[in-house]
XYZ file of C-alpha atoms in Angstrom:
516
model
C -0.040 -19.380 14.190
C -1.707 -16.041 13.895
C -4.660 -16.255 11.543
C -6.053 -12.781 12.101
C -7.307 -11.078 8.905
C -6.445 -7.716 10.373
C -6.551 -5.122 7.604
C -7.547 -1.535 7.304
C -9.452 -0.194 10.280
C -12.478 2.123 9.999
C -14.491 3.966 12.559
C -17.176 1.198 12.273
C -14.705 -1.403 12.904
C -13.132 0.092 16.109
C -15.828 -0.855 18.419
C -16.798 -4.061 16.694
C -19.742 -6.288 17.684
C -20.101 -7.688 21.123
C -20.587 -11.412 21.385
C -23.273 -12.344 23.734
C -25.823 -15.098 23.260
C -24.670 -17.503 20.612
C -21.035 -16.991 21.488
C -18.952 -20.151 20.267
C -17.117 -22.468 22.652
C -14.203 -24.835 22.190
C -15.473 -28.345 21.168
C -18.630 -26.922 19.538
C -19.387 -28.330 16.029
C -20.715 -25.869 13.552
C -22.922 -26.890 10.658
C -22.396 -30.475 11.882
C -19.035 -30.444 10.434
C -16.535 -27.743 11.761
C -15.410 -28.422 15.342
C -14.044 -25.391 17.139
C -10.589 -26.210 18.806
C -8.969 -22.875 19.973
C -10.005 -19.268 19.991
C -6.960 -17.434 18.442
C -8.100 -13.806 18.734
C -10.303 -11.155 17.166
C -9.656 -9.190 14.035
C -9.885 -5.510 13.527
C -13.639 -5.823 12.589
C -14.582 -7.569 15.865
C -14.772 -10.915 14.329
C -13.685 -13.987 16.291
C -10.986 -16.141 14.616
C -10.806 -19.854 15.714
C -8.680 -22.755 14.762
C -10.888 -25.670 13.940
C -11.131 -29.174 12.396
C -13.235 -30.351 9.490
C -14.403 -33.519 10.952
C -15.413 -34.928 7.677
C -12.220 -34.228 5.618
C -10.107 -34.327 8.851
C -8.072 -31.150 8.010
C -7.418 -28.023 10.010
C -9.492 -24.887 9.250
C -9.782 -21.305 10.225
C -13.326 -20.182 11.306
C -13.968 -16.444 11.192
C -17.207 -15.893 13.119
C -19.377 -12.739 13.542
C -22.215 -12.218 15.841
C -24.986 -11.413 14.917
C -25.472 -12.744 11.481
C -28.013 -11.504 9.001
C -27.615 -8.113 7.564
C -24.661 -7.194 9.633
C -22.568 -10.143 8.174
C -23.731 -9.719 4.552
C -20.633 -7.980 3.513
C -18.359 -10.696 5.043
C -20.237 -13.473 3.462
C -20.445 -11.915 -0.027
C -16.784 -11.230 -0.011
C -16.054 -14.796 1.085
C -18.282 -16.202 -1.682
C -16.523 -14.036 -4.283
C -13.193 -15.076 -2.998
C -14.022 -18.790 -3.118
C -14.099 -18.436 -6.920
C -10.448 -17.465 -7.234
C -8.025 -20.339 -6.882
C -4.463 -19.260 -6.519
C -1.416 -20.661 -4.550
C -0.950 -17.196 -2.921
C -4.598 -16.797 -1.942
C -6.101 -18.355 1.134
C -8.681 -20.913 0.087
C -12.314 -20.323 1.249
C -14.244 -23.530 1.968
C -17.659 -22.383 3.310
C -19.797 -19.348 4.151
C -22.818 -19.845 6.429
C -25.263 -17.430 7.994
C -27.260 -18.767 10.972
C -28.849 -15.447 11.645
C -27.685 -15.430 15.243
C -24.083 -15.694 14.027
C -22.468 -15.999 10.639
C -19.091 -17.615 9.870
C -16.625 -18.056 7.086
C -14.491 -21.373 7.078
C -11.247 -21.030 5.175
C -7.821 -22.629 4.852
C -5.726 -22.787 8.043
C -2.122 -21.433 7.319
C 0.391 -22.692 9.900
C 2.608 -19.722 10.273
C 2.316 -15.931 11.074
C 1.230 -12.712 9.540
C 3.723 -10.159 8.113
C 2.614 -7.870 10.825
C 3.752 -10.286 13.602
C 6.902 -11.306 11.706
C 8.202 -7.748 11.447
C 7.096 -7.052 14.951
C 9.094 -9.944 16.305
C 12.175 -9.795 14.044
C 12.222 -6.191 12.848
C 12.345 -4.949 9.314
C 13.202 -7.634 6.725
C 16.062 -7.845 4.371
C 15.309 -6.469 0.799
C 15.294 -9.860 -0.845
C 12.568 -11.213 1.464
C 10.461 -8.182 1.245
C 10.608 -8.484 -2.572
C 9.622 -12.033 -2.402
C 6.663 -11.279 -0.202
C 5.374 -8.439 -2.362
C 5.892 -10.429 -5.401
C 3.580 -13.271 -4.035
C 0.954 -10.754 -3.017
C 0.925 -8.977 -6.439
C 0.669 -12.282 -8.157
C -2.447 -13.106 -6.034
C -3.984 -9.765 -6.871
C -3.372 -10.412 -10.653
C -5.814 -13.292 -10.350
C -8.274 -11.364 -8.199
C -8.382 -8.398 -10.567
C -8.623 -10.673 -13.665
C -12.134 -11.818 -12.366
C -13.195 -8.154 -11.941
C -12.975 -8.443 -8.059
C -11.137 -6.114 -5.693
C -9.469 -7.356 -2.666
C -9.773 -4.265 -0.511
C -7.809 -5.480 2.494
C -4.120 -5.877 1.459
C -2.330 -5.282 4.745
C 0.370 -6.757 6.957
C -2.194 -8.491 8.998
C -3.828 -10.223 6.019
C -0.536 -11.199 4.532
C 0.243 -14.605 5.968
C 3.778 -16.383 5.815
C 3.459 -20.125 6.355
C 6.065 -22.147 8.063
C 6.790 -23.696 4.669
C 7.657 -20.284 3.180
C 4.292 -19.875 1.224
C 2.952 -16.387 1.263
C -0.852 -16.097 1.172
C -3.289 -13.236 1.028
C -6.392 -13.609 3.233
C -9.765 -12.012 4.043
C -10.950 -9.987 1.179
C -13.072 -7.218 2.378
C -13.853 -4.732 -0.362
C -16.410 -1.906 -0.075
C -17.480 1.070 -2.268
C -14.384 3.125 -1.290
C -11.898 0.320 -2.504
C -10.458 0.100 -5.946
C -7.989 -1.783 -8.032
C -5.645 1.084 -7.747
C -5.720 0.946 -3.915
C -4.857 -2.677 -3.982
C -1.765 -1.908 -5.995
C -0.860 1.057 -3.756
C -1.154 -1.341 -0.836
C 1.581 -3.474 -2.224
C 3.793 -0.565 -1.969
C 2.645 -0.233 1.610
C 3.710 -3.838 2.262
C 7.047 -3.076 0.851
C 7.409 -0.025 3.048
C 6.310 -1.926 6.014
C 8.542 -4.828 5.456
C 11.557 -2.617 4.909
C 10.901 -0.070 7.710
C 8.400 -1.541 10.232
C 6.061 1.336 9.505
C 2.768 1.582 7.500
C 1.900 4.787 5.582
C -1.537 5.798 6.828
C -2.105 8.763 4.545
C -0.958 6.953 1.404
C -2.837 3.600 2.002
C -5.197 3.454 5.041
C -5.371 4.156 8.811
C -4.003 1.407 10.983
C -2.917 0.497 14.453
C 0.529 0.086 13.065
C 2.891 2.966 13.537
C 2.746 5.537 10.724
C 5.565 6.320 8.487
C 8.238 8.815 9.413
C 7.468 12.050 7.805
C 9.191 15.292 7.017
C 8.072 18.870 7.837
C 5.815 18.809 4.851
C 4.149 15.489 5.740
C 5.749 13.377 3.120
C 6.970 9.965 4.167
C 10.609 9.308 4.433
C 12.009 6.836 1.910
C 13.116 3.496 3.285
C 16.779 4.276 2.334
C 16.434 7.346 4.667
C 15.366 5.181 7.597
C 17.723 2.226 7.268
C 20.918 1.293 5.360
C 21.117 -1.417 2.802
C 17.995 -0.828 0.867
C 18.837 -0.935 -2.864
C 18.097 2.430 -4.784
C 15.869 0.684 -7.360
C 13.811 -0.999 -4.643
C 13.400 2.345 -2.749
C 12.293 4.125 -5.995
C 9.729 1.417 -6.689
C 8.251 1.450 -3.186
C 7.944 5.277 -3.188
C 6.425 5.390 -6.754
C 3.801 2.909 -5.576
C 2.886 5.078 -2.811
C 2.864 8.398 -4.807
C -0.522 9.237 -6.183
C 1.023 11.390 -8.732
C 2.651 8.457 -10.367
C 0.405 6.235 -12.392
C -0.207 2.895 -10.660
C 0.717 -0.151 -12.949
C -1.912 -3.020 -13.425
C -1.359 -5.963 -11.130
C 0.086 -8.130 -13.885
C 2.610 -5.419 -14.812
C 3.597 -5.138 -11.144
C 3.847 -8.803 -10.804
C 6.229 -9.009 -13.708
C 8.431 -6.324 -12.407
C 8.662 -7.892 -8.923
C 9.309 -11.151 -10.437
C 12.268 -9.677 -12.272
C 13.472 -8.142 -9.072
C 12.831 -11.479 -7.178
C 14.946 -13.392 -9.576
C 17.765 -10.770 -9.566
C 17.663 -10.802 -5.627
C 18.378 -14.527 -5.621
C 21.628 -13.723 -7.380
C 22.198 -10.613 -5.297
C 22.065 -8.474 -8.511
C 18.980 -6.278 -7.826
C 21.147 -3.099 -7.829
C 21.753 -3.719 -11.575
C 18.232 -4.594 -12.752
C 17.733 -1.284 -14.612
C 14.753 1.053 -15.043
C 10.996 0.346 -14.516
C 9.605 -2.102 -16.974
C 5.820 -1.855 -16.168
C 3.883 -3.090 -19.105
C 0.080 -3.412 -19.040
C -1.130 -6.874 -19.897
C -3.450 -5.679 -22.623
C -1.011 -3.391 -24.179
C -0.002 -4.083 -27.758
C 3.307 -2.281 -27.496
C 6.246 -3.710 -25.622
C 7.409 -0.263 -24.545
C 7.395 0.405 -20.727
C 4.704 2.707 -19.334
C 6.494 5.681 -17.866
C 5.308 7.537 -14.729
C 4.457 11.227 -15.226
C 7.588 12.540 -13.647
C 9.737 10.348 -15.870
C 7.864 11.502 -18.876
C 8.329 15.201 -17.984
C 12.127 14.508 -17.659
C 12.086 12.929 -21.108
C 10.210 15.838 -22.516
C 12.503 18.210 -20.904
C 15.635 16.376 -22.324
C 14.152 16.626 -25.825
C 13.394 20.432 -25.432
C 17.026 20.924 -24.354
C 18.342 18.853 -27.347
C 16.028 20.868 -29.676
C 17.298 24.131 -28.384
C 20.928 23.099 -28.580
C 20.429 21.973 -32.192
C 18.662 25.292 -33.050
C 21.673 27.234 -31.679
C 24.151 25.112 -33.579
C 21.940 25.523 -36.698
C 21.876 29.334 -36.417
C 25.572 29.428 -35.788
C 26.244 27.232 -38.920
C 24.014 29.546 -40.963
C 25.749 32.652 -39.648
C 29.181 31.130 -40.338
C 28.316 30.141 -43.958
C 26.753 33.588 -44.658
C 29.674 35.419 -43.182
C 31.918 34.451 -45.985
C 30.282 37.135 -48.185
C 31.067 39.834 -45.652
C 34.455 38.875 -44.344
C 36.001 42.054 -45.942
C 33.825 44.250 -43.881
C 32.584 42.370 -40.882
C 29.934 43.884 -38.746
C 30.835 45.133 -35.236
C 28.783 43.262 -32.525
C 28.537 43.687 -28.758
C 30.778 41.387 -26.868
C 32.949 40.553 -29.904
C 35.851 38.295 -29.035
C 34.037 36.959 -26.079
C 34.383 33.175 -25.315
C 31.187 31.558 -26.454
C 31.076 29.580 -23.114
C 31.106 32.832 -21.043
C 27.856 34.454 -20.219
C 26.971 37.815 -21.621
C 27.600 39.416 -18.264
C 31.267 38.286 -18.456
C 30.943 35.724 -15.507
C 32.191 32.223 -16.071
C 29.529 29.536 -15.095
C 30.405 27.874 -11.769
C 31.684 24.169 -12.306
C 29.721 21.399 -10.751
C 31.294 19.745 -7.721
C 32.417 16.134 -8.337
C 32.794 13.112 -5.972
C 36.310 12.733 -4.735
C 37.589 9.292 -4.887
C 38.901 8.105 -1.509
C 40.758 5.021 -0.466
C 41.412 3.139 2.674
C 44.763 4.703 3.233
C 43.317 8.211 3.226
C 41.106 7.722 6.225
C 41.359 6.755 9.920
C 39.278 6.843 13.102
C 39.923 9.698 15.547
C 38.895 8.691 19.110
C 38.804 11.541 21.611
C 40.936 10.795 24.769
C 40.579 8.721 26.824
C 39.156 6.515 24.089
C 40.340 2.971 23.679
C 41.015 3.500 19.867
C 39.613 -0.099 19.321
C 37.748 0.873 15.998
C 40.773 1.924 14.045
C 40.426 -1.029 11.546
C 36.918 -0.127 10.459
C 37.673 3.239 8.889
C 38.089 1.696 5.490
C 34.390 0.642 5.356
C 33.210 4.290 5.186
C 34.919 4.843 1.740
C 34.670 1.399 0.150
C 31.405 2.288 -1.823
C 29.470 -0.546 -0.182
C 26.528 0.479 2.050
C 26.344 -2.782 3.497
C 29.689 -2.330 5.308
C 30.163 0.242 8.072
C 32.177 1.545 10.961
C 30.123 0.742 13.896
C 30.741 2.377 17.263
C 30.805 0.591 20.575
C 27.594 0.796 22.750
C 27.660 3.524 25.228
C 25.327 3.557 28.337
C 24.063 6.410 30.283
C 23.871 9.274 27.799
C 23.983 9.851 23.999
C 27.234 11.926 24.206
C 29.335 8.731 24.371
C 28.194 8.105 27.867
C 29.845 11.219 29.188
C 33.162 9.514 28.728
C 34.711 11.579 25.880
C 34.060 14.390 23.392
C 33.241 11.950 20.558
C 34.660 10.111 17.683
C 35.089 10.670 14.015
C 36.833 9.956 10.696
C 39.761 11.881 9.569
C 40.242 12.306 5.827
C 43.606 13.251 4.223
C 42.912 14.405 0.650
C 46.625 14.162 -0.283
C 46.807 17.818 -1.259
C 44.782 20.966 -0.487
C 41.852 21.374 -2.704
C 38.469 23.260 -2.894
C 35.488 21.442 -1.302
C 31.743 21.792 -1.596
C 30.046 19.177 0.390
C 30.366 16.252 2.811
C 27.600 13.607 2.730
C 27.362 11.000 5.567
C 25.183 7.848 5.543
C 24.319 6.242 8.910
C 22.234 3.315 10.221
C 19.869 5.565 12.081
C 18.772 9.172 12.368
C 19.585 11.414 15.391
C 23.514 11.491 15.047
C 24.953 14.981 16.092
C 27.898 15.764 13.774
C 30.104 18.600 12.744
C 33.011 19.064 10.233
C 36.417 20.291 11.289
C 39.710 21.061 9.380
C 43.466 21.256 10.099
C 46.798 21.530 8.448
C 48.268 18.186 9.389
C 47.746 14.802 10.977
C 49.865 14.740 14.211
C 49.826 10.959 14.241
C 47.535 7.870 14.611
C 47.867 7.629 18.414
C 45.916 8.896 21.463
C 48.094 12.007 21.844
C 47.754 12.694 18.056
C 43.989 12.431 18.354
C 44.072 14.792 21.312
C 46.127 17.377 19.389
C 43.574 17.147 16.418
C 40.668 18.035 18.775
C 42.660 20.797 20.279
C 43.963 22.339 17.073
C 41.324 21.700 14.401
C 38.653 24.362 13.683
C 35.078 23.823 13.259
C 33.352 24.851 10.007
C 29.958 26.633 9.819
C 28.571 28.043 13.010
C 30.606 25.587 15.099
C 27.582 23.750 16.504
C 26.944 20.008 15.732
C 23.912 19.369 13.637
C 21.716 16.463 14.577
C 20.575 14.352 11.547
C 16.830 13.925 10.889
C 17.316 10.885 8.581
C 19.933 8.595 7.788
C 21.596 10.830 5.165
C 23.414 13.840 6.434
C 24.934 16.614 4.341
C 27.318 19.522 5.208
C 28.016 22.344 2.728
C 29.559 25.069 4.775
C 33.102 25.141 3.130
C 34.595 28.526 2.346
C 34.674 28.986 -1.429
C 38.074 30.729 -1.427
C 39.765 28.287 0.895
C 41.464 24.935 0.217
C 41.444 21.920 2.499
C 43.487 18.766 2.925
C 42.696 17.420 6.350
C 38.938 17.072 7.070
C 37.427 15.599 10.154
C 33.788 14.336 10.309
C 33.121 14.271 14.021
C 30.340 12.581 15.929
C 29.339 14.064 19.304
C 25.973 12.392 20.022
C 24.663 8.857 19.283
C 21.133 7.774 18.650
C 19.504 5.011 20.828
C 20.562 1.504 19.915
C 18.077 -0.582 17.918
C 17.410 -2.814 20.790
C 16.832 0.163 23.158
C 19.829 -0.629 25.159
C 22.409 2.232 25.252
C 23.502 4.342 22.365
C 25.133 3.219 19.159
C 25.348 3.881 15.435
C 26.944 2.674 12.170
C 28.554 5.008 9.634
C 28.118 3.365 6.376
C 29.580 5.837 3.866
C 31.268 9.264 3.835
C 31.574 11.095 0.489
C 33.320 14.334 -0.212
C 32.495 16.606 -3.266
C 34.801 19.290 -4.561
C 36.435 20.823 -7.571
């Protein structure tokens, strides 16, 4: 039943006011109407939040109280008065705002449920469909807020409430001079990021007591798909675009429309196929999508390439037609007779590696002795193209190296015939997996003795040391260009901590090989 409007924290908020004289007590009736029933807790601004009863209308209310009142509570009261003018099913209704000088309070709707912050804290990251539905509701509420010229200024997992009836409401507007319409929109991206990962991007949105986003060496936040499996690529792109200040933020109505399209597709489990961004500003006369700056640059680049190719063919055509007059005595040119696809230096352009199609009968689990080999039926899941399915190891206690019981486990891939390889890509449920790639000339058999022989005879590629993944996507490109491979082993030697903190465990969602 958390009702705390805990949004962005500032230095002024951290200490908060100290309630002394005038502190409320259970049973007290404010303004001869609002009876205080239970002190819930305090929000990030130091305001007390109470569950109360409107004794006239006999309905539950939330009372947000600050001491002292007067000038110190002016911002809170002004925000409440402004919010009361906007009626929307995804906004908490504001009933009253009273300044008694010694203390001031706002009376608003009581939502029986919990905040997004508490929900993710209790259950962990949400499934993509639920994250989309919550963000859609918040964006819809912001559309109404922005239409009146207001800014919410406090979009946060603590102010996003999920009722027991499934209703999602945004509470406690608290805009100041530093807030803007754009920051409200960026914060919806922050909500998506938090719902999908359990982390709040401090640098991109606002400081918070919530854990910051996982970041790379350059300080950039890791994408949700790098943190957990099962996040659709399109939802991942949308979330990161909303957090990226280099990408133009859409208007609230455009974001609502896009999330609504995703929300509808999620109900049919089709959000992987919803297509490109369709942000359209509400006051735009054209129906064309508004493209972000990086996407515009890609489009311009493609047009430039097309123009250059057309110019080259045009010149060739002109040269071909004009050469009919000089065929009897053609000019001698450097590189005459050279393949037009071959560079002037005589070197053939290197082909691009392509993904190799793999089937279930080409893979199997290798379990280092004295392993139980109980996972053999799950190898097919790493090549089925479905990131939702996976080979999941057993839980090992004591140490990340499979509990000091064995060398490790892996997936053996038989390509059917020797071929040149460029890269192995592995997708896992969590970072911190130590892996290496090995190769051999045959499969001695799907048995404990066969697995032992593989680990004895197969050679490690690269420097021979296992590399620990820093995200959920791991890649290895240490194949020798002049060598061909048929039997390749992706081998795990260390596991990350289990999600519940008990032991060590991981899921391998996909393994992809790229070659020529």
